[in-house]
Amino acid sequence: MATRVIAGKTVQVNDEGFMTDPSEWTKEIAVEYAKEEGIAELTADHWKIIEFCRQSAATSGKAPTLRTITAGTGVSTKELFTLFPKGPAKKVAKISGLGKPEGCV
Amino acid sequence: MSDETRKVAFICSKGTLDMAYPALVMGWAALGNGIDVTIFFTFWGLDIINKARVDHLELAPVANTSMKMSMMGIKTGNLGIPNLLGVLPGMTAFATSLMKNKMKGLEVPPVREYLQMLVDAGAKLYACKMSVDMMGLKKEDFVDGVLDIVTAGDFMDMTEGAQIIFI
């Protein structure tokens, strides 16, 4: 398993750069990942989604799908695609320190 | 990876419930992965965006060799729904409701809601001009989010460089 240093911490990642141990995640890591994904600043709306994903994964053991996110947070599809432009599925999961979402919806 | 955004275009030519889902599922996955999505509805596929039809798409068991009795929870292995039974009144409604329930169980949204999700996520929907003329439809007959009625040539122009999937 590969590792990388991000926000001053060494974490385990897979070959696509997703963290493989959610417990290694910190908010500082999220900020760094977001920058790499082209999101300069994480706003309160971003954090609401990230925190929902963290909680959802803690319960289910996997990253939530986009529809689970919109249903669970009340954030609309439009807002979700505006907050995390050009491919929210992978971006949200990566920033939240989770694997790619499992499930098609 | 190249900086150019990958593009996918679907051509939906069928109006049955089972054939409405492939473009919706793949289109949604594409949008989630940052891929540009265009969907062109032609012939029977217009039912998917027709306001009066979208909530009433159906699935017929007649001549559908993949539909087995076991789908209804009856452990009959490879035994299909006999075509002779399939022609009975109510069998299409029955097969349709069976599929809708299975989709609901998987938390897959109904077609109308799924289309809206795709539109909200940036998918571009178009209706085929020749089919629209043939069926006597107008732009007002379509769900919100259908951008325009276009010709096959327009579709080719707007999908330059896209991967095209015919359904």
mmCIF file of C-alpha atoms in Angstrom:
data_model
loop_
_atom_site.group_PDB
_atom_site.id
_atom_site.type_symbol
_atom_site.label_atom_id
_atom_site.label_comp_id
_atom_site.label_asym_id
_atom_site.label_seq_id
_atom_site.Cartn_x
_atom_site.Cartn_y
_atom_site.Cartn_z
ATOM 1 C CA MET A 1 0.000 0.000 0.000
ATOM 2 C CA ALA A 2 1.340 3.399 -0.974
ATOM 3 C CA THR A 3 1.594 6.299 1.398
ATOM 4 C CA ARG A 4 1.784 10.021 0.858
ATOM 5 C CA VAL A 5 2.455 13.048 2.976
ATOM 6 C CA ILE A 6 -0.374 15.561 3.038
ATOM 7 C CA ALA A 7 -0.860 18.476 5.412
ATOM 8 C CA GLY A 8 2.202 17.302 7.325
ATOM 9 C CA LYS A 9 0.833 13.808 7.929
ATOM 10 C CA THR A 10 1.719 10.471 6.324
ATOM 11 C CA VAL A 11 -1.427 8.640 5.220
ATOM 12 C CA GLN A 12 -2.162 5.425 3.320
ATOM 13 C CA VAL A 13 -3.597 5.899 -0.175
ATOM 14 C CA ASN A 14 -4.606 3.644 -3.070
ATOM 15 C CA ASP A 15 -3.279 4.012 -6.619
ATOM 16 C CA GLU A 16 -5.929 6.645 -7.428
ATOM 17 C CA GLY A 17 -4.938 8.761 -4.448
ATOM 18 C CA PHE A 18 -7.961 7.970 -2.255
ATOM 19 C CA MET A 19 -7.209 7.490 1.434
ATOM 20 C CA THR A 20 -7.717 3.911 2.547
ATOM 21 C CA ASP A 21 -7.939 4.477 6.313
ATOM 22 C CA PRO A 22 -10.620 7.055 7.161
ATOM 23 C CA SER A 23 -9.303 7.319 10.712
ATOM 24 C CA GLU A 24 -6.139 9.005 9.414
ATOM 25 C CA TRP A 25 -8.206 11.873 7.995
ATOM 26 C CA THR A 26 -8.048 15.382 9.463
ATOM 27 C CA LYS A 27 -9.692 18.656 8.479
ATOM 28 C CA GLU A 28 -6.315 19.982 7.369
ATOM 29 C CA ILE A 29 -6.016 17.029 4.966
ATOM 30 C CA ALA A 30 -9.452 17.884 3.577
ATOM 31 C CA VAL A 31 -8.338 21.449 2.893
ATOM 32 C CA GLU A 32 -5.242 20.205 1.022
ATOM 33 C CA TYR A 33 -7.173 17.634 -0.997
ATOM 34 C CA ALA A 34 -9.753 20.299 -1.899
ATOM 35 C CA LYS A 35 -7.010 22.560 -3.245
ATOM 36 C CA GLU A 36 -5.679 19.697 -5.373
ATOM 37 C CA GLU A 37 -9.212 19.201 -6.731
ATOM 38 C CA GLY A 38 -9.484 22.866 -7.658
ATOM 39 C CA ILE A 39 -11.549 24.074 -4.699
ATOM 40 C CA ALA A 40 -9.629 27.001 -3.234
ATOM 41 C CA GLU A 41 -11.657 27.381 -0.067
ATOM 42 C CA LEU A 42 -13.972 25.043 1.821
ATOM 43 C CA THR A 43 -17.057 26.982 2.943
ATOM 44 C CA ALA A 44 -19.631 26.046 5.586
ATOM 45 C CA ASP A 45 -21.710 24.434 2.811
ATOM 46 C CA HIS A 46 -18.769 22.252 1.780
ATOM 47 C CA TRP A 47 -18.188 21.205 5.384
ATOM 48 C CA LYS A 48 -21.839 20.268 5.836
ATOM 49 C CA ILE A 49 -21.463 17.779 2.988
ATOM 50 C CA ILE A 50 -18.058 16.497 4.113
ATOM 51 C CA GLU A 51 -19.306 15.934 7.643
ATOM 52 C CA PHE A 52 -22.380 14.101 6.373
ATOM 53 C CA CYS A 53 -20.149 11.821 4.264
ATOM 54 C CA ARG A 54 -17.886 11.100 7.231
ATOM 55 C CA GLN A 55 -20.861 10.193 9.417
ATOM 56 C CA SER A 56 -22.526 8.143 6.706
ATOM 57 C CA ALA A 57 -19.330 6.181 6.051
ATOM 58 C CA ALA A 58 -18.773 5.636 9.769
ATOM 59 C CA THR A 59 -22.174 3.933 9.927
ATOM 60 C CA SER A 60 -22.250 2.080 6.614
ATOM 61 C CA GLY A 61 -18.539 1.498 6.041
ATOM 62 C CA LYS A 62 -18.630 3.023 2.562
ATOM 63 C CA ALA A 63 -18.716 6.425 0.900
ATOM 64 C CA PRO A 64 -22.280 7.642 0.238
ATOM 65 C CA THR A 65 -23.574 8.070 -3.316
ATOM 66 C CA LEU A 66 -24.524 11.534 -4.579
ATOM 67 C CA ARG A 67 -28.211 10.820 -4.110
ATOM 68 C CA THR A 68 -27.597 9.699 -0.532
ATOM 69 C CA ILE A 69 -25.790 13.003 0.019
ATOM 70 C CA THR A 70 -28.555 15.177 -1.429
ATOM 71 C CA ALA A 71 -31.248 13.235 0.440
ATOM 72 C CA GLY A 72 -29.303 13.280 3.709
ATOM 73 C CA THR A 73 -28.161 16.918 3.745
ATOM 74 C CA GLY A 74 -31.007 18.678 1.963
ATOM 75 C CA VAL A 75 -28.425 20.157 -0.420
ATOM 76 C CA SER A 76 -29.887 20.142 -3.954
ATOM 77 C CA THR A 77 -28.244 18.376 -6.879
ATOM 78 C CA LYS A 78 -27.569 21.785 -8.456
ATOM 79 C CA GLU A 79 -25.832 23.084 -5.331
ATOM 80 C CA LEU A 80 -23.811 19.897 -4.948
ATOM 81 C CA PHE A 81 -22.530 20.199 -8.533
ATOM 82 C CA THR A 82 -21.761 23.890 -7.950
ATOM 83 C CA LEU A 83 -19.891 23.301 -4.699
ATOM 84 C CA PHE A 84 -17.860 20.435 -6.140
ATOM 85 C CA PRO A 85 -17.744 21.201 -9.873
ATOM 86 C CA LYS A 86 -16.712 18.719 -12.553
ATOM 87 C CA GLY A 87 -17.351 15.394 -10.900
ATOM 88 C CA PRO A 88 -18.576 15.630 -7.305
ATOM 89 C CA ALA A 89 -18.747 11.838 -6.813
ATOM 90 C CA LYS A 90 -15.000 11.318 -6.640
ATOM 91 C CA LYS A 91 -14.146 14.786 -5.313
ATOM 92 C CA VAL A 92 -16.411 14.622 -2.277
ATOM 93 C CA ALA A 93 -15.175 11.132 -1.400
ATOM 94 C CA LYS A 94 -11.517 12.047 -1.805
ATOM 95 C CA ILE A 95 -11.776 15.248 0.247
ATOM 96 C CA SER A 96 -13.678 13.352 2.941
ATOM 97 C CA GLY A 97 -10.918 10.749 3.176
ATOM 98 C CA LEU A 98 -13.119 7.935 1.898
ATOM 99 C CA GLY A 99 -12.971 5.506 -1.018
ATOM 100 C CA LYS A 100 -14.933 5.974 -4.232
ATOM 101 C CA PRO A 101 -18.701 5.789 -3.647
ATOM 102 C CA GLU A 102 -20.147 2.318 -4.054
ATOM 103 C CA GLY A 103 -23.511 2.244 -5.774
ATOM 104 C CA CYS A 104 -24.844 3.695 -8.979
ATOM 105 C CA VAL A 105 -27.265 6.393 -7.885
ATOM 106 C CA MET B 1 -4.979 12.659 -18.057
ATOM 107 C CA SER B 2 -5.716 15.294 -20.682
ATOM 108 C CA ASP B 3 -7.203 18.624 -19.672
ATOM 109 C CA GLU B 4 -9.993 18.345 -22.198
ATOM 110 C CA THR B 5 -13.309 17.296 -20.636
ATOM 111 C CA ARG B 6 -14.471 13.845 -21.718
ATOM 112 C CA LYS B 7 -17.864 13.888 -23.446
ATOM 113 C CA VAL B 8 -20.508 11.168 -23.660
ATOM 114 C CA ALA B 9 -23.684 11.302 -25.746
ATOM 115 C CA PHE B 10 -26.594 8.882 -25.474
ATOM 116 C CA ILE B 11 -29.205 8.237 -28.137
ATOM 117 C CA CYS B 12 -32.386 6.915 -26.490
ATOM 118 C CA SER B 13 -34.574 5.225 -29.097
ATOM 119 C CA LYS B 14 -36.753 2.986 -26.912
ATOM 120 C CA GLY B 15 -39.692 3.972 -24.739
ATOM 121 C CA THR B 16 -40.056 0.951 -22.490
ATOM 122 C CA LEU B 17 -39.388 1.242 -18.769
ATOM 123 C CA ASP B 18 -36.364 -1.055 -18.872
ATOM 124 C CA MET B 19 -34.775 0.854 -21.753
ATOM 125 C CA ALA B 20 -35.237 4.239 -20.079
ATOM 126 C CA TYR B 21 -32.818 3.433 -17.285
ATOM 127 C CA PRO B 22 -29.476 2.679 -19.018
ATOM 128 C CA ALA B 23 -28.887 6.269 -20.163
ATOM 129 C CA LEU B 24 -30.101 7.653 -16.823
ATOM 130 C CA VAL B 25 -27.816 5.424 -14.761
ATOM 131 C CA MET B 26 -24.757 5.826 -16.989
ATOM 132 C CA GLY B 27 -25.421 9.520 -17.559
ATOM 133 C CA TRP B 28 -25.630 10.150 -13.817
ATOM 134 C CA ALA B 29 -22.398 8.212 -13.250
ATOM 135 C CA ALA B 30 -20.733 10.238 -16.001
ATOM 136 C CA LEU B 31 -21.849 13.576 -14.521
ATOM 137 C CA GLY B 32 -20.627 12.487 -11.091
ATOM 138 C CA ASN B 33 -17.220 11.856 -12.640
ATOM 139 C CA GLY B 34 -17.037 15.221 -14.358
ATOM 140 C CA ILE B 35 -17.951 13.962 -17.843
ATOM 141 C CA ASP B 36 -20.092 16.159 -20.124
ATOM 142 C CA VAL B 37 -23.449 14.470 -20.932
ATOM 143 C CA THR B 38 -25.813 15.002 -23.878
ATOM 144 C CA ILE B 39 -28.913 12.861 -24.442
ATOM 145 C CA PHE B 40 -30.797 12.757 -27.751
ATOM 146 C CA PHE B 41 -34.287 11.244 -27.626
ATOM 147 C CA THR B 42 -35.605 9.749 -30.831
ATOM 148 C CA PHE B 43 -38.554 7.619 -31.956
ATOM 149 C CA TRP B 44 -40.091 5.754 -28.996
ATOM 150 C CA GLY B 45 -37.421 7.244 -26.761
ATOM 151 C CA LEU B 46 -39.438 10.498 -26.861
ATOM 152 C CA ASP B 47 -41.797 8.843 -24.357
ATOM 153 C CA ILE B 48 -39.079 9.251 -21.724
ATOM 154 C CA ILE B 49 -39.274 13.066 -21.972
ATOM 155 C CA ASN B 50 -42.968 13.328 -22.869
ATOM 156 C CA LYS B 51 -44.775 14.884 -19.874
ATOM 157 C CA ALA B 52 -47.838 12.748 -20.534
ATOM 158 C CA ARG B 53 -45.885 9.514 -20.877
ATOM 159 C CA VAL B 54 -42.878 9.672 -18.547
ATOM 160 C CA ASP B 55 -44.755 8.398 -15.496
ATOM 161 C CA HIS B 56 -46.437 5.652 -17.505
ATOM 162 C CA LEU B 57 -43.557 3.823 -19.169
ATOM 163 C CA GLU B 58 -44.217 0.089 -19.229
ATOM 164 C CA LEU B 59 -42.558 -3.265 -19.582
ATOM 165 C CA ALA B 60 -44.290 -6.070 -21.512
ATOM 166 C CA PRO B 61 -43.598 -9.717 -20.659
ATOM 167 C CA VAL B 62 -44.543 -10.921 -24.161
ATOM 168 C CA ALA B 63 -41.526 -12.076 -26.208
ATOM 169 C CA ASN B 64 -39.214 -11.034 -23.384
ATOM 170 C CA THR B 65 -37.092 -14.164 -23.020
ATOM 171 C CA SER B 66 -35.138 -12.747 -20.092
ATOM 172 C CA MET B 67 -38.186 -12.302 -17.895
ATOM 173 C CA LYS B 68 -38.420 -15.433 -15.782
ATOM 174 C CA MET B 69 -41.058 -16.562 -13.319
ATOM 175 C CA SER B 70 -38.309 -16.599 -10.693
ATOM 176 C CA MET B 71 -38.295 -12.774 -10.781
ATOM 177 C CA MET B 72 -41.643 -12.943 -9.014
ATOM 178 C CA GLY B 73 -40.072 -14.940 -6.219
ATOM 179 C CA ILE B 74 -41.343 -18.285 -7.511
ATOM 180 C CA LYS B 75 -38.418 -20.704 -7.564
ATOM 181 C CA THR B 76 -38.885 -22.056 -11.078
ATOM 182 C CA GLY B 77 -35.354 -21.677 -12.443
ATOM 183 C CA ASN B 78 -35.318 -20.941 -16.140
ATOM 184 C CA LEU B 79 -39.041 -21.131 -16.664
ATOM 185 C CA GLY B 80 -40.173 -17.990 -18.462
ATOM 186 C CA ILE B 81 -43.476 -16.189 -18.275
ATOM 187 C CA PRO B 82 -45.380 -18.057 -21.024
ATOM 188 C CA ASN B 83 -46.176 -15.748 -23.954
ATOM 189 C CA LEU B 84 -49.696 -17.130 -23.851
ATOM 190 C CA LEU B 85 -50.078 -15.747 -20.322
ATOM 191 C CA GLY B 86 -48.315 -12.546 -21.285
ATOM 192 C CA VAL B 87 -51.128 -11.594 -23.661
ATOM 193 C CA LEU B 88 -53.708 -11.605 -20.881
ATOM 194 C CA PRO B 89 -55.065 -8.192 -19.913
ATOM 195 C CA GLY B 90 -53.149 -6.789 -16.985
ATOM 196 C CA MET B 91 -49.928 -8.719 -17.573
ATOM 197 C CA THR B 92 -48.034 -5.659 -18.862
ATOM 198 C CA ALA B 93 -49.212 -3.627 -15.881
ATOM 199 C CA PHE B 94 -48.169 -6.489 -13.634
ATOM 200 C CA ALA B 95 -44.650 -6.761 -15.121
ATOM 201 C CA THR B 96 -44.314 -2.960 -14.950
ATOM 202 C CA SER B 97 -45.267 -2.777 -11.312
ATOM 203 C CA LEU B 98 -42.892 -5.662 -10.559
ATOM 204 C CA MET B 99 -39.982 -3.764 -12.078
ATOM 205 C CA LYS B 100 -40.952 -0.464 -10.448
ATOM 206 C CA ASN B 101 -41.031 -2.157 -7.054
ATOM 207 C CA LYS B 102 -37.650 -3.766 -7.591
ATOM 208 C CA MET B 103 -36.173 -0.390 -8.596
ATOM 209 C CA LYS B 104 -37.747 1.270 -5.562
ATOM 210 C CA GLY B 105 -36.215 -1.418 -3.352
ATOM 211 C CA LEU B 106 -32.794 -0.433 -4.703
ATOM 212 C CA GLU B 107 -33.590 3.246 -4.029
ATOM 213 C CA VAL B 108 -33.465 4.016 -7.747
ATOM 214 C CA PRO B 109 -35.618 7.098 -8.400
ATOM 215 C CA PRO B 110 -38.543 7.058 -10.839
ATOM 216 C CA VAL B 111 -37.727 8.186 -14.400
ATOM 217 C CA ARG B 112 -39.127 11.728 -14.032
ATOM 218 C CA GLU B 113 -37.092 12.420 -10.880
ATOM 219 C CA TYR B 114 -33.982 10.794 -12.363
ATOM 220 C CA LEU B 115 -34.232 13.027 -15.460
ATOM 221 C CA GLN B 116 -34.510 16.108 -13.240
ATOM 222 C CA MET B 117 -31.387 15.018 -11.321
ATOM 223 C CA LEU B 118 -29.477 14.735 -14.588
ATOM 224 C CA VAL B 119 -30.680 18.143 -15.775
ATOM 225 C CA ASP B 120 -29.743 19.728 -12.410
ATOM 226 C CA ALA B 121 -26.309 18.149 -12.718
ATOM 227 C CA GLY B 122 -25.843 19.723 -16.144
ATOM 228 C CA ALA B 123 -26.966 17.105 -18.675
ATOM 229 C CA LYS B 124 -28.231 18.557 -21.965
ATOM 230 C CA LEU B 125 -31.411 16.938 -23.330
ATOM 231 C CA TYR B 126 -32.628 17.215 -26.939
ATOM 232 C CA ALA B 127 -35.583 15.801 -28.877
ATOM 233 C CA CYS B 128 -35.221 14.488 -32.431
ATOM 234 C CA LYS B 129 -36.985 16.732 -34.952
ATOM 235 C CA MET B 130 -38.083 14.014 -37.362
ATOM 236 C CA SER B 131 -39.628 11.924 -34.572
ATOM 237 C CA VAL B 132 -41.280 14.981 -33.018
ATOM 238 C CA ASP B 133 -42.835 15.858 -36.402
ATOM 239 C CA MET B 134 -43.903 12.255 -36.993
ATOM 240 C CA MET B 135 -45.656 12.058 -33.625
ATOM 241 C CA GLY B 136 -47.157 15.543 -33.833
ATOM 242 C CA LEU B 137 -45.471 16.741 -30.645
ATOM 243 C CA LYS B 138 -44.364 20.244 -29.592
ATOM 244 C CA LYS B 139 -41.652 21.523 -27.228
ATOM 245 C CA GLU B 140 -44.341 22.192 -24.586
ATOM 246 C CA ASP B 141 -45.087 18.460 -24.508
ATOM 247 C CA PHE B 142 -41.686 17.746 -23.009
ATOM 248 C CA VAL B 143 -40.462 17.865 -19.417
ATOM 249 C CA ASP B 144 -38.456 20.874 -18.211
ATOM 250 C CA GLY B 145 -34.832 20.556 -19.120
ATOM 251 C CA VAL B 146 -35.330 19.536 -22.749
ATOM 252 C CA LEU B 147 -33.359 22.329 -24.379
ATOM 253 C CA ASP B 148 -34.495 22.096 -27.958
ATOM 254 C CA ILE B 149 -35.815 20.041 -30.857
ATOM 255 C CA VAL B 150 -32.879 19.374 -33.171
ATOM 256 C CA THR B 151 -32.076 17.537 -36.380
ATOM 257 C CA ALA B 152 -29.759 14.541 -36.675
ATOM 258 C CA GLY B 153 -27.194 16.862 -38.267
ATOM 259 C CA ASP B 154 -27.379 19.274 -35.323
ATOM 260 C CA PHE B 155 -26.814 16.333 -32.991
ATOM 261 C CA MET B 156 -23.710 15.316 -34.926
ATOM 262 C CA ASP B 157 -22.389 18.886 -34.730
ATOM 263 C CA MET B 158 -22.968 19.198 -31.008
ATOM 264 C CA THR B 159 -21.397 15.833 -30.147
ATOM 265 C CA GLU B 160 -18.099 16.303 -31.926
ATOM 266 C CA GLY B 161 -15.447 14.418 -29.999
ATOM 267 C CA ALA B 162 -18.019 12.646 -27.788
ATOM 268 C CA GLN B 163 -18.378 8.931 -27.246
ATOM 269 C CA ILE B 164 -21.817 8.036 -28.573
ATOM 270 C CA ILE B 165 -23.922 5.285 -27.020
ATOM 271 C CA PHE B 166 -27.050 4.078 -28.813
ATOM 272 C CA ILE B 167 -29.788 2.584 -26.669
#
